[in-house]
PDB file of C-alpha atoms in Angstrom:
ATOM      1  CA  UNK N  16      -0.170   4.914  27.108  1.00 52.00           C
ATOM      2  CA  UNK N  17      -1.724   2.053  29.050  1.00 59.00           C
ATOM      3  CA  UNK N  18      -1.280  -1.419  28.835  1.00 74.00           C
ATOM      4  CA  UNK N  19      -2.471  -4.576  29.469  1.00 91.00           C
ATOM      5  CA  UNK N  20      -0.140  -7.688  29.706  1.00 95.00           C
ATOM      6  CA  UNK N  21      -1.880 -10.541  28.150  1.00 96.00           C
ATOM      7  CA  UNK N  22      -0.434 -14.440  28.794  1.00 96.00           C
ATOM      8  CA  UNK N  23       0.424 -16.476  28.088  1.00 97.00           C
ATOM      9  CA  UNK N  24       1.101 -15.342  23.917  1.00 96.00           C
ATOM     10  CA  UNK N  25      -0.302 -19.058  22.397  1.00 96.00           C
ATOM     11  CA  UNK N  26      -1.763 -21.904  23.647  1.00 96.00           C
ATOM     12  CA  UNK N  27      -1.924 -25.654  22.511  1.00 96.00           C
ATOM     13  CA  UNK N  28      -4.176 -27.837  23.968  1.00 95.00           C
ATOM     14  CA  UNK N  29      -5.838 -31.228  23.671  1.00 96.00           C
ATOM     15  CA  UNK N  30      -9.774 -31.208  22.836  1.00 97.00           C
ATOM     16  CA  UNK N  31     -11.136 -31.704  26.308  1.00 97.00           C
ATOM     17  CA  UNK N  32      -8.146 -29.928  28.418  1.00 97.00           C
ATOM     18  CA  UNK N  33      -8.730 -26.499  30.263  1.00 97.00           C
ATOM     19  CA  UNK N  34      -7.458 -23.440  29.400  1.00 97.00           C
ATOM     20  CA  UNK N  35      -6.570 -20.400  31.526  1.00 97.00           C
ATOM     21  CA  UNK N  36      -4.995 -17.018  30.765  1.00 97.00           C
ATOM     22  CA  UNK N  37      -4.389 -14.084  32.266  1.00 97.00           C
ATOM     23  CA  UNK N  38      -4.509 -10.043  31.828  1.00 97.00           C
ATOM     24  CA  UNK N  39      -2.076  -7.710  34.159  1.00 96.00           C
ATOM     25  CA  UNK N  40      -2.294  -3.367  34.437  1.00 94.00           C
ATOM     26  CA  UNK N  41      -0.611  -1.199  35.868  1.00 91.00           C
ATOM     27  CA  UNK N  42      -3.317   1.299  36.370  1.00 88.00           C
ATOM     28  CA  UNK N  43      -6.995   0.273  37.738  1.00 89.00           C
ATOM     29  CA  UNK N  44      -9.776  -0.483  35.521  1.00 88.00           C
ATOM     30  CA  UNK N  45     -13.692  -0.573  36.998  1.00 87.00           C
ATOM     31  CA  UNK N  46     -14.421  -2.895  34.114  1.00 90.00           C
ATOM     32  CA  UNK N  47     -12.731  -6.279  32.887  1.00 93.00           C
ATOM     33  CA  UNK N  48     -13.816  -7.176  29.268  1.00 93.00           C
ATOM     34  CA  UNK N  49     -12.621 -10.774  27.345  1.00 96.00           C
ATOM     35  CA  UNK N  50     -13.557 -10.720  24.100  1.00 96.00           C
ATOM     36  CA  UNK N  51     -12.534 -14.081  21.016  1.00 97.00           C
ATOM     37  CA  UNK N  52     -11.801 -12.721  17.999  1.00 97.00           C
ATOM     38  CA  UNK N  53     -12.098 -15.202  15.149  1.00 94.00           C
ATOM     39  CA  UNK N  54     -10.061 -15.001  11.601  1.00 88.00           C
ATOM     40  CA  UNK N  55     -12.039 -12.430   9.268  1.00 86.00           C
ATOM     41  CA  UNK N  56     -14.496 -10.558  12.276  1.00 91.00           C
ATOM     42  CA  UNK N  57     -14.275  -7.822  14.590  1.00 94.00           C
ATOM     43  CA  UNK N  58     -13.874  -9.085  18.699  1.00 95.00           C
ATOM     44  CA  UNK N  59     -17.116 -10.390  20.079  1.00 94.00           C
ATOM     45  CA  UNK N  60     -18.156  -9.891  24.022  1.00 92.00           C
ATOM     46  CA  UNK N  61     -17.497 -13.203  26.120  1.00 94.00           C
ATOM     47  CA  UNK N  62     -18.002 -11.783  29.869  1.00 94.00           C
ATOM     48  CA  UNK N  63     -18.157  -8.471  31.432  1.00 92.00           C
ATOM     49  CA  UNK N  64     -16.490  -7.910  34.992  1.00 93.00           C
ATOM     50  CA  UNK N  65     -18.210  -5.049  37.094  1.00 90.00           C
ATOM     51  CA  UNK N  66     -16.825  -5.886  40.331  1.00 92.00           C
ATOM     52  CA  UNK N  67     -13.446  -6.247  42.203  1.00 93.00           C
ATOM     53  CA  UNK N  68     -13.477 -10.177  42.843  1.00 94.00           C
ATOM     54  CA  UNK N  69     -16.326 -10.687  40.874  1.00 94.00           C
ATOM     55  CA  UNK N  70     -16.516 -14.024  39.651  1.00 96.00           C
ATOM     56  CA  UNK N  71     -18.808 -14.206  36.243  1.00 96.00           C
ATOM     57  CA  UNK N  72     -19.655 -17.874  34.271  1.00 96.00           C
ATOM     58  CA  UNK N  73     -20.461 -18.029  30.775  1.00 94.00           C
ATOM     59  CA  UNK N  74     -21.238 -21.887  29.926  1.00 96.00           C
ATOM     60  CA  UNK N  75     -18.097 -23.509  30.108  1.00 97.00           C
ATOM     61  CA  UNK N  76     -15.831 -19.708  30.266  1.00 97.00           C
ATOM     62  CA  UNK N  77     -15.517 -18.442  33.848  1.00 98.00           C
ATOM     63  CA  UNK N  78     -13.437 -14.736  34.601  1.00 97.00           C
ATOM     64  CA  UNK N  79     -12.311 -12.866  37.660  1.00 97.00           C
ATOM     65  CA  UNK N  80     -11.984  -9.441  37.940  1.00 95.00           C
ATOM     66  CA  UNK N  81      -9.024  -9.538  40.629  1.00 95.00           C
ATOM     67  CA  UNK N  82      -9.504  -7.599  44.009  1.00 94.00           C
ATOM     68  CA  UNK N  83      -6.756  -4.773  43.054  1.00 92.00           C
ATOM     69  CA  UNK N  84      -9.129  -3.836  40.376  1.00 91.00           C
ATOM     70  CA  UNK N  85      -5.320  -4.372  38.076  1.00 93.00           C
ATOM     71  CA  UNK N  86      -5.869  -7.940  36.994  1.00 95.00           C
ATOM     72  CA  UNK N  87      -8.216 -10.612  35.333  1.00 97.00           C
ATOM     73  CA  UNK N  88      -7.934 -14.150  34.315  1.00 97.00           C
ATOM     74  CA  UNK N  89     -10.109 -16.495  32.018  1.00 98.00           C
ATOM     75  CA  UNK N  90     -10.660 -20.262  32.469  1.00 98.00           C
ATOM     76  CA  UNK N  91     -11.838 -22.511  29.587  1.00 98.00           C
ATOM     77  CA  UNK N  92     -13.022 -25.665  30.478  1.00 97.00           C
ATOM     78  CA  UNK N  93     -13.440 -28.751  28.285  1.00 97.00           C
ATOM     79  CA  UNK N  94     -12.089 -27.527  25.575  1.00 97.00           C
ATOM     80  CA  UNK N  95     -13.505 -27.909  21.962  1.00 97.00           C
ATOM     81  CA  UNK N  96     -12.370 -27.309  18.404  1.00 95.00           C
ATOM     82  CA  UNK N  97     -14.357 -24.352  17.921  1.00 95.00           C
ATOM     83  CA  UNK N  98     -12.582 -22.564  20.986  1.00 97.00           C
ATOM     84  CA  UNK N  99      -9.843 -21.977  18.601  1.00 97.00           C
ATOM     85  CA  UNK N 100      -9.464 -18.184  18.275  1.00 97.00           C
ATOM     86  CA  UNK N 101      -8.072 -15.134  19.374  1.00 97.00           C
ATOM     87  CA  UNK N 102      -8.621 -14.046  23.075  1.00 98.00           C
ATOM     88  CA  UNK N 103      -8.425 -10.790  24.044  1.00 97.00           C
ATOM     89  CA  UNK N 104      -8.871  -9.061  27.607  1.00 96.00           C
ATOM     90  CA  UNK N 105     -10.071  -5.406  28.053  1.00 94.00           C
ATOM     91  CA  UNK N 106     -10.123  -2.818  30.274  1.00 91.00           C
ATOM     92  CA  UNK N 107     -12.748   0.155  30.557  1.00 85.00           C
ATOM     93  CA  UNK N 108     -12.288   3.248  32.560  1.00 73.00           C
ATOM     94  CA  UNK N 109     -14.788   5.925  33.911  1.00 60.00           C
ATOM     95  CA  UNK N 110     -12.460   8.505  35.354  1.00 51.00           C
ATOM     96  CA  UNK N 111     -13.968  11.309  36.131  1.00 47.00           C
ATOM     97  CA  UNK N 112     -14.975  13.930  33.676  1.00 45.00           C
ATOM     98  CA  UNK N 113     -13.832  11.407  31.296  1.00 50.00           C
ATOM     99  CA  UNK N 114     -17.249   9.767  29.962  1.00 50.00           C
ATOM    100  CA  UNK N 115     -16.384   7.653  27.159  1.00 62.00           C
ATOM    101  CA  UNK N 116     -16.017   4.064  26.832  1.00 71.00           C
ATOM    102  CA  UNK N 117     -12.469   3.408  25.460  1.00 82.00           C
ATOM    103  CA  UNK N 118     -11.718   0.251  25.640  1.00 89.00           C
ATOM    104  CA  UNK N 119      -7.946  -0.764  26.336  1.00 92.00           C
ATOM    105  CA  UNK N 120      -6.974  -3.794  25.420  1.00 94.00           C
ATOM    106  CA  UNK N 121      -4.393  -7.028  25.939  1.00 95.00           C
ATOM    107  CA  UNK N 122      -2.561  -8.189  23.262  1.00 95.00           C
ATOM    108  CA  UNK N 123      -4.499 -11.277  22.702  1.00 96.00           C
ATOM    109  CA  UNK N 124      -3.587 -15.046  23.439  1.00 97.00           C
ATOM    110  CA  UNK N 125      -3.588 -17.169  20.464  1.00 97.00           C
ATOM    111  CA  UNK N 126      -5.711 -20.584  21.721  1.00 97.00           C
ATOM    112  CA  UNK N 127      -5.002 -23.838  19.441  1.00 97.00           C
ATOM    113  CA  UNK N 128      -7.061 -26.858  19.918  1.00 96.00           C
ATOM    114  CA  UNK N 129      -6.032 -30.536  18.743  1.00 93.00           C
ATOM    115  CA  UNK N 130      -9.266 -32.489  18.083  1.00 88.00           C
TER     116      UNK N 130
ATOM    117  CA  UNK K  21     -24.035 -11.075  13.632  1.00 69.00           C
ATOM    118  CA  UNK K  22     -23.369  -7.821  15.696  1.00 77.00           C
ATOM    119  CA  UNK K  23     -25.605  -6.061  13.179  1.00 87.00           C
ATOM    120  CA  UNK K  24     -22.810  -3.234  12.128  1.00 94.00           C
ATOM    121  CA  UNK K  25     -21.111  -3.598   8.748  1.00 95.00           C
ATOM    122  CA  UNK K  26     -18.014  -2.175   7.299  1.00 97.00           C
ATOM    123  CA  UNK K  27     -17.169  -1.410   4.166  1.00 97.00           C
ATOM    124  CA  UNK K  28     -14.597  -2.220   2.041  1.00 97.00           C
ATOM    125  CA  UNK K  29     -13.457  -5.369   3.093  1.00 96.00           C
ATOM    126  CA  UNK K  30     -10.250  -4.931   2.016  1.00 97.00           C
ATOM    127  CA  UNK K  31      -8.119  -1.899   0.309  1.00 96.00           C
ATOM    128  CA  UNK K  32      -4.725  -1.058  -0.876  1.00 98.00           C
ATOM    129  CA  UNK K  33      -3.277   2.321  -1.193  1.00 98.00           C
ATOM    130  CA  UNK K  34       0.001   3.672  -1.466  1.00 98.00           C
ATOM    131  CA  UNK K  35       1.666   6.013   1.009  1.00 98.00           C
ATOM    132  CA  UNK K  36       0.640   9.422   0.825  1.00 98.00           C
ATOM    133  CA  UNK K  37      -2.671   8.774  -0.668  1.00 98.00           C
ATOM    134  CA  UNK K  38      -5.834   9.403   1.347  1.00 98.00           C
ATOM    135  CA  UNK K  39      -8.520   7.014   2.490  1.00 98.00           C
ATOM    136  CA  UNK K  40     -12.192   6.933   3.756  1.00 98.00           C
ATOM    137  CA  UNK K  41     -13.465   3.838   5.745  1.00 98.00           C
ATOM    138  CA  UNK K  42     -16.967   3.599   6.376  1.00 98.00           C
ATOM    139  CA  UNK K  43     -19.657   1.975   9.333  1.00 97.00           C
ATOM    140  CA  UNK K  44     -23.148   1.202   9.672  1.00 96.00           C
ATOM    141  CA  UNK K  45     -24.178   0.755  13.169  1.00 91.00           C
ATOM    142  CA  UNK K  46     -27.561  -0.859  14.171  1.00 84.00           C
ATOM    143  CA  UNK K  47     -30.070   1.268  14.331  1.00 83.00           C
ATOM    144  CA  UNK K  48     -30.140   3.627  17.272  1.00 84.00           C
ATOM    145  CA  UNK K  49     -26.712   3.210  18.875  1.00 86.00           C
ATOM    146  CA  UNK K  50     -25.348   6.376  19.105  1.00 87.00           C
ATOM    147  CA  UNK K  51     -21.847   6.193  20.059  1.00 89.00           C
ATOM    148  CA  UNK K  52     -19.475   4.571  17.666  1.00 92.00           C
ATOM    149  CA  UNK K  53     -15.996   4.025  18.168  1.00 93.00           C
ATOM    150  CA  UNK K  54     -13.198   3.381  15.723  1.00 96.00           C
ATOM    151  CA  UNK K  55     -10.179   1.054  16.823  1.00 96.00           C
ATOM    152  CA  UNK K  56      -6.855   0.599  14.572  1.00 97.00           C
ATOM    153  CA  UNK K  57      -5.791  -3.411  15.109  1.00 96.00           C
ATOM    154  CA  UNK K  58      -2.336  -4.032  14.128  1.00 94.00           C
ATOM    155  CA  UNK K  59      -1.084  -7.293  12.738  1.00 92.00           C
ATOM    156  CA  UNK K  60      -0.859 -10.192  16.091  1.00 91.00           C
ATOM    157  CA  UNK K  61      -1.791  -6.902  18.462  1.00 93.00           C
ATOM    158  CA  UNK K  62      -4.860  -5.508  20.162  1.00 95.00           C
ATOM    159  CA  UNK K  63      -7.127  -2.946  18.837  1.00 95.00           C
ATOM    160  CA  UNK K  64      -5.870   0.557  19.942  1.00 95.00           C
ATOM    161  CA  UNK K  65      -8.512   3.133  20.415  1.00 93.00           C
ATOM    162  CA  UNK K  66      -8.308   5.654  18.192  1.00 95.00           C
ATOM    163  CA  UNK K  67     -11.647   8.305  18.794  1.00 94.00           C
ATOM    164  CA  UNK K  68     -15.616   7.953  19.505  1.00 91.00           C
ATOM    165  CA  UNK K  69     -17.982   9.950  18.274  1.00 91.00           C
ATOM    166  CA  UNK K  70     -21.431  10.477  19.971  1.00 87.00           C
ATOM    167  CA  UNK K  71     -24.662  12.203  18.293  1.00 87.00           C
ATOM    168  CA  UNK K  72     -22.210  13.419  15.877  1.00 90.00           C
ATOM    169  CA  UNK K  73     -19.761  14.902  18.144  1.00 91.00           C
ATOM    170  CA  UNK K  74     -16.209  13.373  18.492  1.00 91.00           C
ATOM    171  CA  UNK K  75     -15.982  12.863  22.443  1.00 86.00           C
ATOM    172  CA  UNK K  76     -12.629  11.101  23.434  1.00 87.00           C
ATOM    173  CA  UNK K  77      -9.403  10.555  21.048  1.00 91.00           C
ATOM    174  CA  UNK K  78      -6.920   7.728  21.394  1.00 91.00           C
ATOM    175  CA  UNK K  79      -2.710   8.543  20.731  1.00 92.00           C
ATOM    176  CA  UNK K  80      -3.243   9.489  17.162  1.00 96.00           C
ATOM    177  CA  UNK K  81      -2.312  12.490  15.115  1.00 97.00           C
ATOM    178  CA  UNK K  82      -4.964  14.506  13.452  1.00 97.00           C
ATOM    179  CA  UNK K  83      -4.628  12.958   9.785  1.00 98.00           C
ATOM    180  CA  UNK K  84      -6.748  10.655  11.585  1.00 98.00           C
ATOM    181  CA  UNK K  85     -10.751  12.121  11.586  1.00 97.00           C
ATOM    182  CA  UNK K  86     -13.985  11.056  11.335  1.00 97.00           C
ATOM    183  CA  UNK K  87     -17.942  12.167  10.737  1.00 96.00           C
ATOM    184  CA  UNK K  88     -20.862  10.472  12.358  1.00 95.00           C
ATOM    185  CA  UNK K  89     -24.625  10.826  10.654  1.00 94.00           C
ATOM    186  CA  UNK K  90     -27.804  10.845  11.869  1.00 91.00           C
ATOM    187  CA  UNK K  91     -28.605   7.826   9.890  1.00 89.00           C
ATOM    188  CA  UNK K  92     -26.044   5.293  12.118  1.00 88.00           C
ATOM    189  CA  UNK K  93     -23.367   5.731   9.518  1.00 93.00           C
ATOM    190  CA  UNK K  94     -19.843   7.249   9.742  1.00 96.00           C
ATOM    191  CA  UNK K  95     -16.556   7.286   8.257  1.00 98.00           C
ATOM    192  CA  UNK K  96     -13.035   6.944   9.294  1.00 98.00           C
ATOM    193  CA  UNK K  97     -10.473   9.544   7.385  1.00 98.00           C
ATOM    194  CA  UNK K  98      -6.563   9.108   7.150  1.00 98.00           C
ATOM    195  CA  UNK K  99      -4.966  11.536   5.188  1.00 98.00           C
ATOM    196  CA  UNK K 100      -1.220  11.574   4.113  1.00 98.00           C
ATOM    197  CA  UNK K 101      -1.095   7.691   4.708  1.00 98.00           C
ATOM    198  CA  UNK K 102       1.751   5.539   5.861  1.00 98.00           C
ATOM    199  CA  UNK K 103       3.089   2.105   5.787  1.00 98.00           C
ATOM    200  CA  UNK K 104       2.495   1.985   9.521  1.00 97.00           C
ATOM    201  CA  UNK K 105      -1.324   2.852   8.765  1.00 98.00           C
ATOM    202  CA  UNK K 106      -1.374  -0.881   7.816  1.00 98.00           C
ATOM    203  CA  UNK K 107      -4.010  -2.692   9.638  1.00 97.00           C
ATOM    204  CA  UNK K 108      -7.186  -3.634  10.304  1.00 97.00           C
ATOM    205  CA  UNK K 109      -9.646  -0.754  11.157  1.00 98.00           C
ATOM    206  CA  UNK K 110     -12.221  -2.012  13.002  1.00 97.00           C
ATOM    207  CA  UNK K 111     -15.908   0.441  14.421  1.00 96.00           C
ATOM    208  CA  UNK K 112     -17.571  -0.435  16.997  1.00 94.00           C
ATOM    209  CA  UNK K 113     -21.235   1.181  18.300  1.00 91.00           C
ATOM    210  CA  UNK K 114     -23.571   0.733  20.869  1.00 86.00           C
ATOM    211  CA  UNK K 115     -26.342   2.941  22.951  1.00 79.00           C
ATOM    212  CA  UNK K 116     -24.410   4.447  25.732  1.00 69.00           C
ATOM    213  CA  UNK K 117     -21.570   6.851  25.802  1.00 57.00           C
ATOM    214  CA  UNK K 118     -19.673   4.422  28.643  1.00 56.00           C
ATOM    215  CA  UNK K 119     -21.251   1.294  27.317  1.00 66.00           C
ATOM    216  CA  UNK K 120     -19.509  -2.238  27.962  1.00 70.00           C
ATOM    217  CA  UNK K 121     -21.165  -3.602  25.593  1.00 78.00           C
ATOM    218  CA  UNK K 122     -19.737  -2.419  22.497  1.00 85.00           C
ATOM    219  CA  UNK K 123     -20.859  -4.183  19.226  1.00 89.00           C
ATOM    220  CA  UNK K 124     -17.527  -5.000  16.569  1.00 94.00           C
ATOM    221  CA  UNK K 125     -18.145  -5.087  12.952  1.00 95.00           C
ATOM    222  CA  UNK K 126     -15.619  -7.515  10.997  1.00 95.00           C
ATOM    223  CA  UNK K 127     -12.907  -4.579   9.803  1.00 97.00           C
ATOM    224  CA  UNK K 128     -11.244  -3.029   7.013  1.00 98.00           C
ATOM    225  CA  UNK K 129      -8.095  -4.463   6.083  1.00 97.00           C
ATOM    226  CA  UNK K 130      -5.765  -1.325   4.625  1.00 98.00           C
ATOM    227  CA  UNK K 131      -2.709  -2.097   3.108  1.00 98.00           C
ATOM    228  CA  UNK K 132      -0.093   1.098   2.318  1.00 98.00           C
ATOM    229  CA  UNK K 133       2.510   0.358   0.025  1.00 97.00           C
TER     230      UNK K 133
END
């Protein structure tokens, strides 16, 4: 099936440092997703790409939805402890007679953050 | 607080065995979706269900089923379990068959031993 490449795996990082990762597909998507997962919940929405080259701010988070429509990256800046968590890209597809919002996702990058 | 719950928390069965996870979306989202999250992966969609009608399955076998109700709720089945079943189950709803916006709840945790 599809598959997004998520990097890099981990991060460790200095309170204050930025942070940027990045999501790779073979196949297009027409929306880029990042969700943070923390230990003990389900994924929760960061930022929502619609557009190819679409460049969307969320307080200090910033994504890209790149201009093939195959690739998105995150940016962190100043860094805080409670950044620590689980980041996860998505992609969503409507092909088609396909109408249903599956959601394929990354395989998370692992963000640690050194007060 | 996405306002959808899961329950149970956690759960240990033993290969073979059956199981029933269960969801309670917020009220009026009518598409739920159930995801299977393997230990240090990403959730992998397994189906959605919308107004009680399953409408788009992930790569899994048909052990795997589910039931929406017209009260919000529904239920993951697994019949004829595996170790590989082991992970975190995790539903996910919202008010639009194509929505972005999908709303997590915090997961079952299913151990088969």
């Amino acid at each position: 099936g599809q598959q997004l490449n998520q990097s890099p795996q981990s991060m460790f990082i200095q309170e204050g440092e930025d942070v940027s990762m990045n999501c790779t597909s073979s196949s297009i998507f027409n929306t880029w997703l990042w969700y943070k997962q923390d230990p003990g919940e389900g994924p929760v929405l960061l930022i929502a790409l619609y557009k190819a080259g679409e460049l969307t701010s969320n307080g200090r988070l910033t994504a890209q939805f790149g201009i093939t429509r195959k690739d998105s990256f995150l940016n962190i800046s100043a860094s805080i402890p409670s950044d620590v968590g689980i980041y996860f890209c998505a992609g969503l597809i409507n092909a088609g007679g396909t109408s249903y919002g599956k959601l394929t996702f990354g395989q998370g990058t692992i963000l640690t953050v050194h007060p | 607080e996405t306002g959808v719950t899961q329950s149970p928390t956690h759960l240990i069965k033993t290969r073979g065995q059956q199981v029933t996870l269960r969801c309670s979306s917020q009220s009026g989202h009518n598409t739920v979706s159930w995801y299977q999250q393997a230990l240090g992966q990403g959730p992998q969609f397994i189906f959605q269900y919308y107004r009680e009608e399953e409408n788009g399955r992930g790569n899994f076998p048909p052990r795997f089923s589910g039931l929406q109700f017209p009260n919000y709720s529904s239920e993951l089945n697994v019949n004829a379990l595996e170790l590989d079943d082991s992970a975190l189950y995790l539903c996910a709803s919202t008010t639009d068959l194509v929505a972005d916006t999908q709303y997590f709840g915090p997961g079952t945790r299913l151990t088969v031993l």
